PDB file of C-alpha atoms and ligand atoms in Angstrom:
ATOM      1  CA  UNK E 863      28.097  17.068  27.562  1.00 83.00           C
ATOM      2  CA  UNK E 864      26.444  14.725  25.075  1.00 92.00           C
ATOM      3  CA  UNK E 865      27.777  14.252  21.559  1.00 95.00           C
ATOM      4  CA  UNK E 866      25.650  14.724  18.447  1.00 96.00           C
ATOM      5  CA  UNK E 867      25.689  10.969  17.943  1.00 94.00           C
ATOM      6  CA  UNK E 868      24.160  10.436  21.387  1.00 95.00           C
ATOM      7  CA  UNK E 869      21.698  13.275  21.018  1.00 97.00           C
ATOM      8  CA  UNK E 870      20.549  12.042  17.607  1.00 96.00           C
ATOM      9  CA  UNK E 871      19.871   8.623  19.156  1.00 95.00           C
ATOM     10  CA  UNK E 872      17.920  10.173  22.032  1.00 97.00           C
ATOM     11  CA  UNK E 873      15.980  12.389  19.629  1.00 97.00           C
ATOM     12  CA  UNK E 874      15.046   9.372  17.567  1.00 97.00           C
ATOM     13  CA  UNK E 875      14.178   7.400  20.703  1.00 97.00           C
ATOM     14  CA  UNK E 876      11.925  10.218  21.895  1.00 97.00           C
ATOM     15  CA  UNK E 877       9.715   9.510  18.865  1.00 96.00           C
ATOM     16  CA  UNK E 878       9.058   6.006  20.197  1.00 96.00           C
ATOM     17  CA  UNK E 879       9.149   6.269  23.964  1.00 96.00           C
ATOM     18  CA  UNK E 880       9.308   8.793  26.789  1.00 96.00           C
ATOM     19  CA  UNK E 881      12.809   9.883  27.708  1.00 97.00           C
ATOM     20  CA  UNK E 882      13.851  10.211  31.328  1.00 97.00           C
ATOM     21  CA  UNK E 883      13.837  13.691  32.813  1.00 97.00           C
ATOM     22  CA  UNK E 884      17.601  13.675  32.768  1.00 96.00           C
ATOM     23  CA  UNK E 885      17.753  12.693  29.091  1.00 97.00           C
ATOM     24  CA  UNK E 886      15.206  15.325  28.157  1.00 97.00           C
ATOM     25  CA  UNK E 887      17.200  18.018  29.912  1.00 97.00           C
ATOM     26  CA  UNK E 888      20.462  16.948  28.275  1.00 97.00           C
ATOM     27  CA  UNK E 889      18.857  16.945  24.818  1.00 97.00           C
ATOM     28  CA  UNK E 890      17.228  20.293  25.439  1.00 97.00           C
ATOM     29  CA  UNK E 891      20.540  21.883  26.440  1.00 97.00           C
ATOM     30  CA  UNK E 892      22.325  20.399  23.450  1.00 97.00           C
ATOM     31  CA  UNK E 893      19.675  21.635  21.015  1.00 97.00           C
ATOM     32  CA  UNK E 894      20.090  25.181  22.319  1.00 96.00           C
ATOM     33  CA  UNK E 895      23.428  25.457  20.638  1.00 95.00           C
ATOM     34  CA  UNK E 896      23.451  22.656  18.013  1.00 97.00           C
ATOM     35  CA  UNK E 897      21.925  23.543  14.672  1.00 96.00           C
ATOM     36  CA  UNK E 898      22.615  20.081  13.189  1.00 96.00           C
ATOM     37  CA  UNK E 899      20.715  18.203  15.886  1.00 97.00           C
ATOM     38  CA  UNK E 900      17.859  20.714  15.786  1.00 97.00           C
ATOM     39  CA  UNK E 901      17.465  20.132  12.049  1.00 97.00           C
ATOM     40  CA  UNK E 902      17.757  16.404  12.607  1.00 97.00           C
ATOM     41  CA  UNK E 903      14.895  16.511  15.100  1.00 97.00           C
ATOM     42  CA  UNK E 904      12.666  18.506  12.746  1.00 96.00           C
ATOM     43  CA  UNK E 905      13.497  16.205   9.866  1.00 97.00           C
ATOM     44  CA  UNK E 906      12.585  13.113  11.896  1.00 97.00           C
ATOM     45  CA  UNK E 907       9.169  14.623  12.433  1.00 96.00           C
ATOM     46  CA  UNK E 908       8.962  15.250   8.703  1.00 97.00           C
ATOM     47  CA  UNK E 909       9.923  11.603   8.047  1.00 96.00           C
ATOM     48  CA  UNK E 910       7.059  10.533  10.280  1.00 95.00           C
ATOM     49  CA  UNK E 911       4.575  12.720   8.408  1.00 94.00           C
ATOM     50  CA  UNK E 912       5.941  11.467   5.089  1.00 94.00           C
ATOM     51  CA  UNK E 913       5.725   7.815   6.142  1.00 92.00           C
ATOM     52  CA  UNK E 914       2.149   8.236   7.288  1.00 88.00           C
ATOM     53  CA  UNK E 915       1.242   9.921   4.057  1.00 87.00           C
ATOM     54  CA  UNK E 916       3.121   7.315   2.006  1.00 82.00           C
ATOM     55  CA  UNK E 917       0.945   4.564   3.301  1.00 74.00           C
ATOM     56  CA  UNK E 918      -2.043   6.405   1.804  1.00 73.00           C
ATOM     57  CA  UNK E 919      -0.322   7.637  -1.326  1.00 66.00           C
ATOM     58  CA  UNK E 920       1.171   4.304  -2.215  1.00 63.00           C
ATOM     59  CA  UNK E 921      -1.995   2.380  -1.515  1.00 61.00           C
ATOM     60  CA  UNK E 922      -3.686   4.715  -3.954  1.00 62.00           C
ATOM     61  CA  UNK E 923      -0.905   4.093  -6.469  1.00 68.00           C
ATOM     62  CA  UNK E 924      -1.038   2.497  -9.855  1.00 73.00           C
ATOM     63  CA  UNK E 925       0.891  -0.703  -9.135  1.00 81.00           C
ATOM     64  CA  UNK E 926      -1.226  -3.703  -9.987  1.00 90.00           C
ATOM     65  CA  UNK E 927      -1.158  -7.301  -8.903  1.00 93.00           C
ATOM     66  CA  UNK E 928       0.611  -9.063 -11.817  1.00 94.00           C
ATOM     67  CA  UNK E 929      -1.713 -11.095 -14.041  1.00 94.00           C
ATOM     68  CA  UNK E 930       0.186 -14.355 -13.502  1.00 95.00           C
ATOM     69  CA  UNK E 931      -0.130 -13.985  -9.740  1.00 95.00           C
ATOM     70  CA  UNK E 932      -3.805 -13.159 -10.106  1.00 95.00           C
ATOM     71  CA  UNK E 933      -4.399 -16.396 -12.043  1.00 95.00           C
ATOM     72  CA  UNK E 934      -2.433 -18.399  -9.520  1.00 95.00           C
ATOM     73  CA  UNK E 935      -4.362 -16.928  -6.603  1.00 95.00           C
ATOM     74  CA  UNK E 936      -7.679 -17.449  -8.383  1.00 93.00           C
ATOM     75  CA  UNK E 937      -6.796 -21.127  -8.854  1.00 94.00           C
ATOM     76  CA  UNK E 938      -5.780 -21.486  -5.202  1.00 93.00           C
ATOM     77  CA  UNK E 939      -9.054 -19.923  -4.094  1.00 91.00           C
ATOM     78  CA  UNK E 940     -11.027 -22.284  -6.325  1.00 91.00           C
ATOM     79  CA  UNK E 941      -9.263 -25.295  -4.852  1.00 90.00           C
ATOM     80  CA  UNK E 942     -10.071 -24.074  -1.376  1.00 84.00           C
ATOM     81  CA  UNK E 943     -13.786 -23.529  -1.966  1.00 77.00           C
TER      82      UNK E 943
ATOM     83  CA  UNK T1281     -23.256 -11.452  -9.644  1.00 44.00           C
ATOM     84  CA  UNK T1282     -25.311  -8.807  -8.025  1.00 43.00           C
ATOM     85  CA  UNK T1283     -23.480  -7.495  -4.987  1.00 43.00           C
ATOM     86  CA  UNK T1284     -26.691  -6.325  -3.394  1.00 41.00           C
ATOM     87  CA  UNK T1285     -27.884  -9.892  -3.069  1.00 38.00           C
ATOM     88  CA  UNK T1286     -24.919 -10.553  -0.769  1.00 42.00           C
ATOM     89  CA  UNK T1287     -25.455  -8.433   2.303  1.00 47.00           C
ATOM     90  CA  UNK T1288     -22.093  -9.259   3.841  1.00 65.00           C
ATOM     91  CA  UNK T1289     -19.275 -10.228   1.604  1.00 73.00           C
ATOM     92  CA  UNK T1290     -18.826 -12.241  -1.567  1.00 80.00           C
ATOM     93  CA  UNK T1291     -15.505 -14.084  -1.810  1.00 82.00           C
ATOM     94  CA  UNK T1292     -15.853 -14.298  -5.594  1.00 84.00           C
ATOM     95  CA  UNK T1293     -15.310 -10.586  -5.894  1.00 88.00           C
ATOM     96  CA  UNK T1294     -12.399 -10.148  -3.489  1.00 90.00           C
ATOM     97  CA  UNK T1295      -9.581 -10.730  -5.911  1.00 93.00           C
ATOM     98  CA  UNK T1296     -11.035  -8.425  -8.572  1.00 92.00           C
ATOM     99  CA  UNK T1297     -12.056  -5.696  -6.178  1.00 91.00           C
ATOM    100  CA  UNK T1298      -9.232  -5.704  -3.675  1.00 92.00           C
ATOM    101  CA  UNK T1299      -6.349  -7.662  -5.198  1.00 94.00           C
ATOM    102  CA  UNK T1300      -4.453  -4.563  -6.308  1.00 92.00           C
ATOM    103  CA  UNK T1301      -4.951  -2.684  -3.037  1.00 90.00           C
ATOM    104  CA  UNK T1302      -3.845  -5.676  -0.965  1.00 93.00           C
ATOM    105  CA  UNK T1303      -0.843  -6.202  -3.210  1.00 93.00           C
ATOM    106  CA  UNK T1304       0.227  -2.552  -2.911  1.00 88.00           C
ATOM    107  CA  UNK T1305      -0.236  -2.606   0.846  1.00 88.00           C
ATOM    108  CA  UNK T1306       1.986  -5.688   1.109  1.00 90.00           C
ATOM    109  CA  UNK T1307       4.557  -4.517  -1.428  1.00 86.00           C
ATOM    110  CA  UNK T1308       5.245  -1.251   0.412  1.00 80.00           C
ATOM    111  CA  UNK T1309       5.990  -3.266   3.523  1.00 83.00           C
ATOM    112  CA  UNK T1310       7.859  -6.336   2.322  1.00 83.00           C
ATOM    113  CA  UNK T1311       9.479  -4.822  -0.770  1.00 76.00           C
ATOM    114  CA  UNK T1312       9.531  -8.106  -2.659  1.00 83.00           C
ATOM    115  CA  UNK T1313       6.899  -8.758  -5.314  1.00 88.00           C
ATOM    116  CA  UNK T1314       6.955 -12.562  -4.972  1.00 93.00           C
ATOM    117  CA  UNK T1315       6.507 -12.329  -1.206  1.00 93.00           C
ATOM    118  CA  UNK T1316       3.769  -9.710  -1.614  1.00 94.00           C
ATOM    119  CA  UNK T1317       1.915 -12.004  -4.055  1.00 96.00           C
ATOM    120  CA  UNK T1318       2.116 -14.891  -1.596  1.00 96.00           C
ATOM    121  CA  UNK T1319       0.837 -12.673   1.190  1.00 96.00           C
ATOM    122  CA  UNK T1320      -2.176 -11.670  -0.888  1.00 96.00           C
ATOM    123  CA  UNK T1321      -2.895 -15.330  -1.539  1.00 96.00           C
ATOM    124  CA  UNK T1322      -2.498 -16.305   2.138  1.00 96.00           C
ATOM    125  CA  UNK T1323      -4.745 -13.429   3.123  1.00 96.00           C
ATOM    126  CA  UNK T1324      -7.534 -14.364   0.741  1.00 95.00           C
ATOM    127  CA  UNK T1325      -7.335 -18.034   1.732  1.00 94.00           C
ATOM    128  CA  UNK T1326      -7.515 -17.108   5.411  1.00 94.00           C
ATOM    129  CA  UNK T1327     -10.390 -14.746   4.664  1.00 92.00           C
ATOM    130  CA  UNK T1328     -12.203 -17.505   2.816  1.00 90.00           C
ATOM    131  CA  UNK T1329     -11.948 -19.799   5.817  1.00 89.00           C
ATOM    132  CA  UNK T1330     -13.138 -17.049   8.145  1.00 86.00           C
ATOM    133  CA  UNK T1331     -15.618 -15.165   6.013  1.00 79.00           C
ATOM    134  CA  UNK T1332     -18.649 -16.235   7.991  1.00 76.00           C
ATOM    135  CA  UNK T1333     -17.117 -14.202  10.757  1.00 76.00           C
ATOM    136  CA  UNK T1334     -17.045 -11.058   8.677  1.00 76.00           C
ATOM    137  CA  UNK T1335     -19.619  -9.025  10.525  1.00 72.00           C
ATOM    138  CA  UNK T1336     -19.865  -6.149   8.100  1.00 73.00           C
ATOM    139  CA  UNK T1337     -18.929  -3.644  10.794  1.00 71.00           C
ATOM    140  CA  UNK T1338     -15.931  -2.510   8.811  1.00 76.00           C
ATOM    141  CA  UNK T1339     -15.596  -2.304   5.072  1.00 85.00           C
ATOM    142  CA  UNK T1340     -14.585  -5.466   3.281  1.00 87.00           C
ATOM    143  CA  UNK T1341     -11.202  -3.997   2.369  1.00 87.00           C
ATOM    144  CA  UNK T1342     -10.505  -2.878   5.945  1.00 87.00           C
ATOM    145  CA  UNK T1343     -11.276  -6.392   7.098  1.00 90.00           C
ATOM    146  CA  UNK T1344      -8.995  -7.949   4.485  1.00 92.00           C
ATOM    147  CA  UNK T1345      -6.199  -5.478   5.328  1.00 91.00           C
ATOM    148  CA  UNK T1346      -6.443  -6.468   9.000  1.00 90.00           C
ATOM    149  CA  UNK T1347      -5.875 -10.097   8.001  1.00 94.00           C
ATOM    150  CA  UNK T1348      -3.040  -9.066   5.702  1.00 94.00           C
ATOM    151  CA  UNK T1349      -1.352  -7.132   8.525  1.00 91.00           C
ATOM    152  CA  UNK T1350      -1.241 -10.300  10.604  1.00 91.00           C
ATOM    153  CA  UNK T1351       0.191 -12.205   7.661  1.00 94.00           C
ATOM    154  CA  UNK T1352       2.902  -9.562   7.257  1.00 91.00           C
ATOM    155  CA  UNK T1353       3.835  -9.763  10.924  1.00 88.00           C
ATOM    156  CA  UNK T1354       3.971 -13.572  10.628  1.00 89.00           C
ATOM    157  CA  UNK T1355       6.193 -13.157   7.609  1.00 89.00           C
ATOM    158  CA  UNK T1356       8.610 -10.929   9.541  1.00 83.00           C
ATOM    159  CA  UNK T1357       8.671 -13.372  12.456  1.00 81.00           C
ATOM    160  CA  UNK T1358       9.471 -16.249  10.131  1.00 81.00           C
ATOM    161  CA  UNK T1359      12.098 -14.175   8.407  1.00 76.00           C
ATOM    162  CA  UNK T1360      13.751 -13.448  11.754  1.00 69.00           C
ATOM    163  CA  UNK T1361      13.731 -17.125  12.713  1.00 67.00           C
ATOM    164  CA  UNK T1362      15.110 -18.265   9.391  1.00 68.00           C
ATOM    165  CA  UNK T1363      17.842 -15.651   9.296  1.00 63.00           C
ATOM    166  CA  UNK T1364      19.176 -15.596  12.852  1.00 55.00           C
ATOM    167  CA  UNK T1365      22.531 -14.198  11.869  1.00 54.00           C
ATOM    168  CA  UNK T1366      22.366 -10.441  12.197  1.00 59.00           C
ATOM    169  CA  UNK T1367      23.090  -8.729   8.928  1.00 61.00           C
ATOM    170  CA  UNK T1368      25.453  -5.828   9.009  1.00 67.00           C
ATOM    171  CA  UNK T1369      23.542  -2.776  10.234  1.00 69.00           C
ATOM    172  CA  UNK T1370      25.880  -0.417   8.493  1.00 75.00           C
ATOM    173  CA  UNK T1371      27.038  -2.347   5.435  1.00 73.00           C
ATOM    174  CA  UNK T1372      28.571   0.628   3.669  1.00 74.00           C
ATOM    175  CA  UNK T1373      29.834   2.425   6.779  1.00 80.00           C
ATOM    176  CA  UNK T1374      27.447   5.294   6.118  1.00 80.00           C
ATOM    177  CA  UNK T1375      26.462   5.827   9.732  1.00 81.00           C
ATOM    178  CA  UNK T1376      30.047   5.695  10.960  1.00 80.00           C
ATOM    179  CA  UNK T1377      30.885   8.304   8.361  1.00 88.00           C
ATOM    180  CA  UNK T1378      28.224  10.727   9.588  1.00 93.00           C
ATOM    181  CA  UNK T1379      30.028  11.581  12.811  1.00 93.00           C
ATOM    182  CA  UNK T1380      33.578  12.699  13.549  1.00 92.00           C
ATOM    183  CA  UNK T1381      35.804   9.985  14.940  1.00 90.00           C
ATOM    184  CA  UNK T1382      37.292  12.354  17.507  1.00 91.00           C
ATOM    185  CA  UNK T1383      34.179  13.617  19.303  1.00 91.00           C
ATOM    186  CA  UNK T1384      31.060  12.058  17.704  1.00 92.00           C
ATOM    187  CA  UNK T1385      29.729  15.394  16.520  1.00 95.00           C
ATOM    188  CA  UNK T1386      28.289  15.745  13.009  1.00 96.00           C
ATOM    189  CA  UNK T1387      30.924  15.444  10.343  1.00 93.00           C
ATOM    190  CA  UNK T1388      28.545  17.009   7.855  1.00 89.00           C
ATOM    191  CA  UNK T1389      25.862  19.012   9.594  1.00 93.00           C
ATOM    192  CA  UNK T1390      22.355  18.140   8.333  1.00 94.00           C
ATOM    193  CA  UNK T1391      21.311  20.744   5.787  1.00 93.00           C
ATOM    194  CA  UNK T1392      18.227  22.916   6.119  1.00 93.00           C
ATOM    195  CA  UNK T1393      15.335  21.533   4.076  1.00 93.00           C
ATOM    196  CA  UNK T1394      13.282  24.367   2.649  1.00 88.00           C
ATOM    197  CA  UNK T1395       9.593  23.849   3.309  1.00 91.00           C
ATOM    198  CA  UNK T1396       9.793  20.051   3.079  1.00 93.00           C
ATOM    199  CA  UNK T1397       6.040  19.534   3.330  1.00 93.00           C
ATOM    200  CA  UNK T1398       5.464  20.907  -0.162  1.00 94.00           C
ATOM    201  CA  UNK T1399       7.348  17.815  -1.359  1.00 92.00           C
ATOM    202  CA  UNK T1400       4.550  15.639  -0.039  1.00 91.00           C
ATOM    203  CA  UNK T1401       2.433  16.894  -2.937  1.00 90.00           C
ATOM    204  CA  UNK T1402       5.049  15.977  -5.524  1.00 88.00           C
ATOM    205  CA  UNK T1403       4.823  12.535  -7.117  1.00 83.00           C
ATOM    206  CA  UNK T1404       8.564  12.499  -7.852  1.00 88.00           C
ATOM    207  CA  UNK T1405       9.218  12.902  -4.151  1.00 90.00           C
ATOM    208  CA  UNK T1406       7.378   9.634  -3.545  1.00 85.00           C
ATOM    209  CA  UNK T1407       9.614   7.877  -6.025  1.00 84.00           C
ATOM    210  CA  UNK T1408      12.671   9.193  -4.165  1.00 89.00           C
ATOM    211  CA  UNK T1409      11.126   8.243  -0.819  1.00 90.00           C
ATOM    212  CA  UNK T1410      10.369   4.703  -1.990  1.00 85.00           C
ATOM    213  CA  UNK T1411      13.871   4.320  -3.415  1.00 87.00           C
ATOM    214  CA  UNK T1412      15.389   5.459  -0.120  1.00 91.00           C
ATOM    215  CA  UNK T1413      13.187   3.067   1.852  1.00 88.00           C
ATOM    216  CA  UNK T1414      14.230   0.234  -0.438  1.00 83.00           C
ATOM    217  CA  UNK T1415      17.862   1.073   0.138  1.00 86.00           C
ATOM    218  CA  UNK T1416      17.634   0.401   3.873  1.00 88.00           C
ATOM    219  CA  UNK T1417      19.067  -2.816   5.310  1.00 86.00           C
ATOM    220  CA  UNK T1418      16.123  -5.228   5.735  1.00 83.00           C
ATOM    221  CA  UNK T1419      15.831  -5.091   9.518  1.00 85.00           C
ATOM    222  CA  UNK T1420      15.947  -1.325   9.630  1.00 90.00           C
ATOM    223  CA  UNK T1421      13.304  -1.134   6.931  1.00 89.00           C
ATOM    224  CA  UNK T1422      11.072  -3.554   8.861  1.00 88.00           C
ATOM    225  CA  UNK T1423      11.472  -1.579  12.072  1.00 92.00           C
ATOM    226  CA  UNK T1424      10.746   1.682  10.285  1.00 94.00           C
ATOM    227  CA  UNK T1425       7.694   0.564   8.308  1.00 90.00           C
ATOM    228  CA  UNK T1426       6.127  -1.305  11.225  1.00 90.00           C
ATOM    229  CA  UNK T1427       6.573   1.766  13.422  1.00 93.00           C
ATOM    230  CA  UNK T1428       5.719   4.577  11.060  1.00 93.00           C
ATOM    231  CA  UNK T1429       3.269   2.940   8.673  1.00 87.00           C
ATOM    232  CA  UNK T1430       1.568   0.460  10.980  1.00 85.00           C
ATOM    233  CA  UNK T1431       1.959   2.214  14.320  1.00 87.00           C
ATOM    234  CA  UNK T1432       3.489  -0.694  16.231  1.00 89.00           C
ATOM    235  CA  UNK T1433       4.935   0.262  19.607  1.00 93.00           C
ATOM    236  CA  UNK T1434       8.320  -0.745  20.957  1.00 95.00           C
ATOM    237  CA  UNK T1435       6.995  -3.785  22.856  1.00 94.00           C
ATOM    238  CA  UNK T1436       5.231  -5.230  19.826  1.00 91.00           C
ATOM    239  CA  UNK T1437       8.265  -4.556  17.674  1.00 91.00           C
ATOM    240  CA  UNK T1438      10.500  -6.422  20.117  1.00 92.00           C
ATOM    241  CA  UNK T1439       8.293  -9.473  19.748  1.00 88.00           C
ATOM    242  CA  UNK T1440       8.106  -9.319  15.978  1.00 87.00           C
ATOM    243  CA  UNK T1441      11.805  -8.733  15.441  1.00 86.00           C
ATOM    244  CA  UNK T1442      12.945 -10.850  18.377  1.00 86.00           C
ATOM    245  CA  UNK T1443      15.220  -8.165  19.836  1.00 88.00           C
ATOM    246  CA  UNK T1444      15.412  -6.011  22.972  1.00 92.00           C
ATOM    247  CA  UNK T1445      13.912  -2.553  23.205  1.00 94.00           C
ATOM    248  CA  UNK T1446      17.287  -0.835  23.043  1.00 92.00           C
ATOM    249  CA  UNK T1447      18.010  -2.805  19.852  1.00 91.00           C
ATOM    250  CA  UNK T1448      14.719  -1.558  18.440  1.00 94.00           C
ATOM    251  CA  UNK T1449      15.641   2.051  19.173  1.00 95.00           C
ATOM    252  CA  UNK T1450      19.052   1.618  17.590  1.00 93.00           C
ATOM    253  CA  UNK T1451      17.487   0.015  14.494  1.00 92.00           C
ATOM    254  CA  UNK T1452      15.023   2.891  14.180  1.00 96.00           C
ATOM    255  CA  UNK T1453      17.728   5.478  14.749  1.00 95.00           C
ATOM    256  CA  UNK T1454      19.830   3.961  12.002  1.00 94.00           C
ATOM    257  CA  UNK T1455      16.888   3.687   9.652  1.00 95.00           C
ATOM    258  CA  UNK T1456      16.093   7.369  10.209  1.00 97.00           C
ATOM    259  CA  UNK T1457      19.698   8.499   9.826  1.00 96.00           C
ATOM    260  CA  UNK T1458      19.908   6.623   6.551  1.00 94.00           C
ATOM    261  CA  UNK T1459      16.587   7.806   5.220  1.00 96.00           C
ATOM    262  CA  UNK T1460      17.405  11.387   6.134  1.00 96.00           C
ATOM    263  CA  UNK T1461      20.770  11.147   4.438  1.00 94.00           C
ATOM    264  CA  UNK T1462      19.304   9.483   1.356  1.00 94.00           C
ATOM    265  CA  UNK T1463      16.541  12.080   0.978  1.00 95.00           C
ATOM    266  CA  UNK T1464      19.004  14.902   1.443  1.00 94.00           C
ATOM    267  CA  UNK T1465      21.130  13.592  -1.390  1.00 92.00           C
ATOM    268  CA  UNK T1466      18.400  12.189  -3.586  1.00 90.00           C
ATOM    269  CA  UNK T1467      15.778  14.873  -3.165  1.00 91.00           C
ATOM    270  CA  UNK T1468      16.466  17.909  -1.017  1.00 91.00           C
ATOM    271  CA  UNK T1469      20.046  18.161  -2.231  1.00 82.00           C
ATOM    272  CA  UNK T1470      19.379  20.691  -4.941  1.00 57.00           C
ATOM    273  CA  UNK T1471      17.554  23.098  -2.748  1.00 51.00           C
ATOM    274  CA  UNK T1472      19.075  22.347   0.644  1.00 48.00           C
ATOM    275  CA  UNK T1473      21.339  25.111   1.806  1.00 44.00           C
ATOM    276  CA  UNK T1474      23.410  25.202   4.908  1.00 45.00           C
ATOM    277  CA  UNK T1475      22.287  28.599   6.061  1.00 39.00           C
TER     278      UNK T1475
HETATM  279 ZN1  LIG B1941      24.373  18.095  18.005  1.00 80.03          ZN
END
């Protein structure tokens, strides 16, 4: 029987690669009776959706390139041209 | 400067038009404003040297972002080379504390998050999310952002971070455990119920 620590690692790994048949079966059996690991799996999928959205949300954010850096970069570009 | 007279791309306008977007893109990933500024500069200099090759097939910003992505990966590689000593992956013992010593089952069972996707529409959630991401140990944050924001696969990640694939999976696992824990306390805590 796998522990929650092992199953949480396999669940995470399954987001990045294909598990072996044996691993998949072991995880499946564990999730049948483990509420914590089932929530963990769902929340990992949420984290993925959130991360994908964050890359859009944050690139549409209001943070601006600081003025001093802008001047410095402008000067570097002028030197290069 | 009439943009229409430049059918392809005009380097004079890059900084004004795309400086902020490039900076934000870099800042989310490297989490250090000085480094992000340098990356924007390196990107624009590289673009300047290569701008005859800009074919206009993609938008100017997409093209600049592609260059910036390479610069970010280079930055991570350099970072790995310059800091060969592995930092502690669990500096505060958080991950050890998640599971029972006796049998490695959850010490505190993850709580149910009520309808988490509605949070994606809440700007305060993004503050909490960013704070949690910033709280990750550097390697874990790199592994997580390169995987989830930039879609790098395990093989590419191994090369960038200079580790084996099982190391990559452990790094990602730890990053996710930490992020989950941080969001539960920092965001879902008030509404999460162990039902
Ligand atoms: Zn479990």
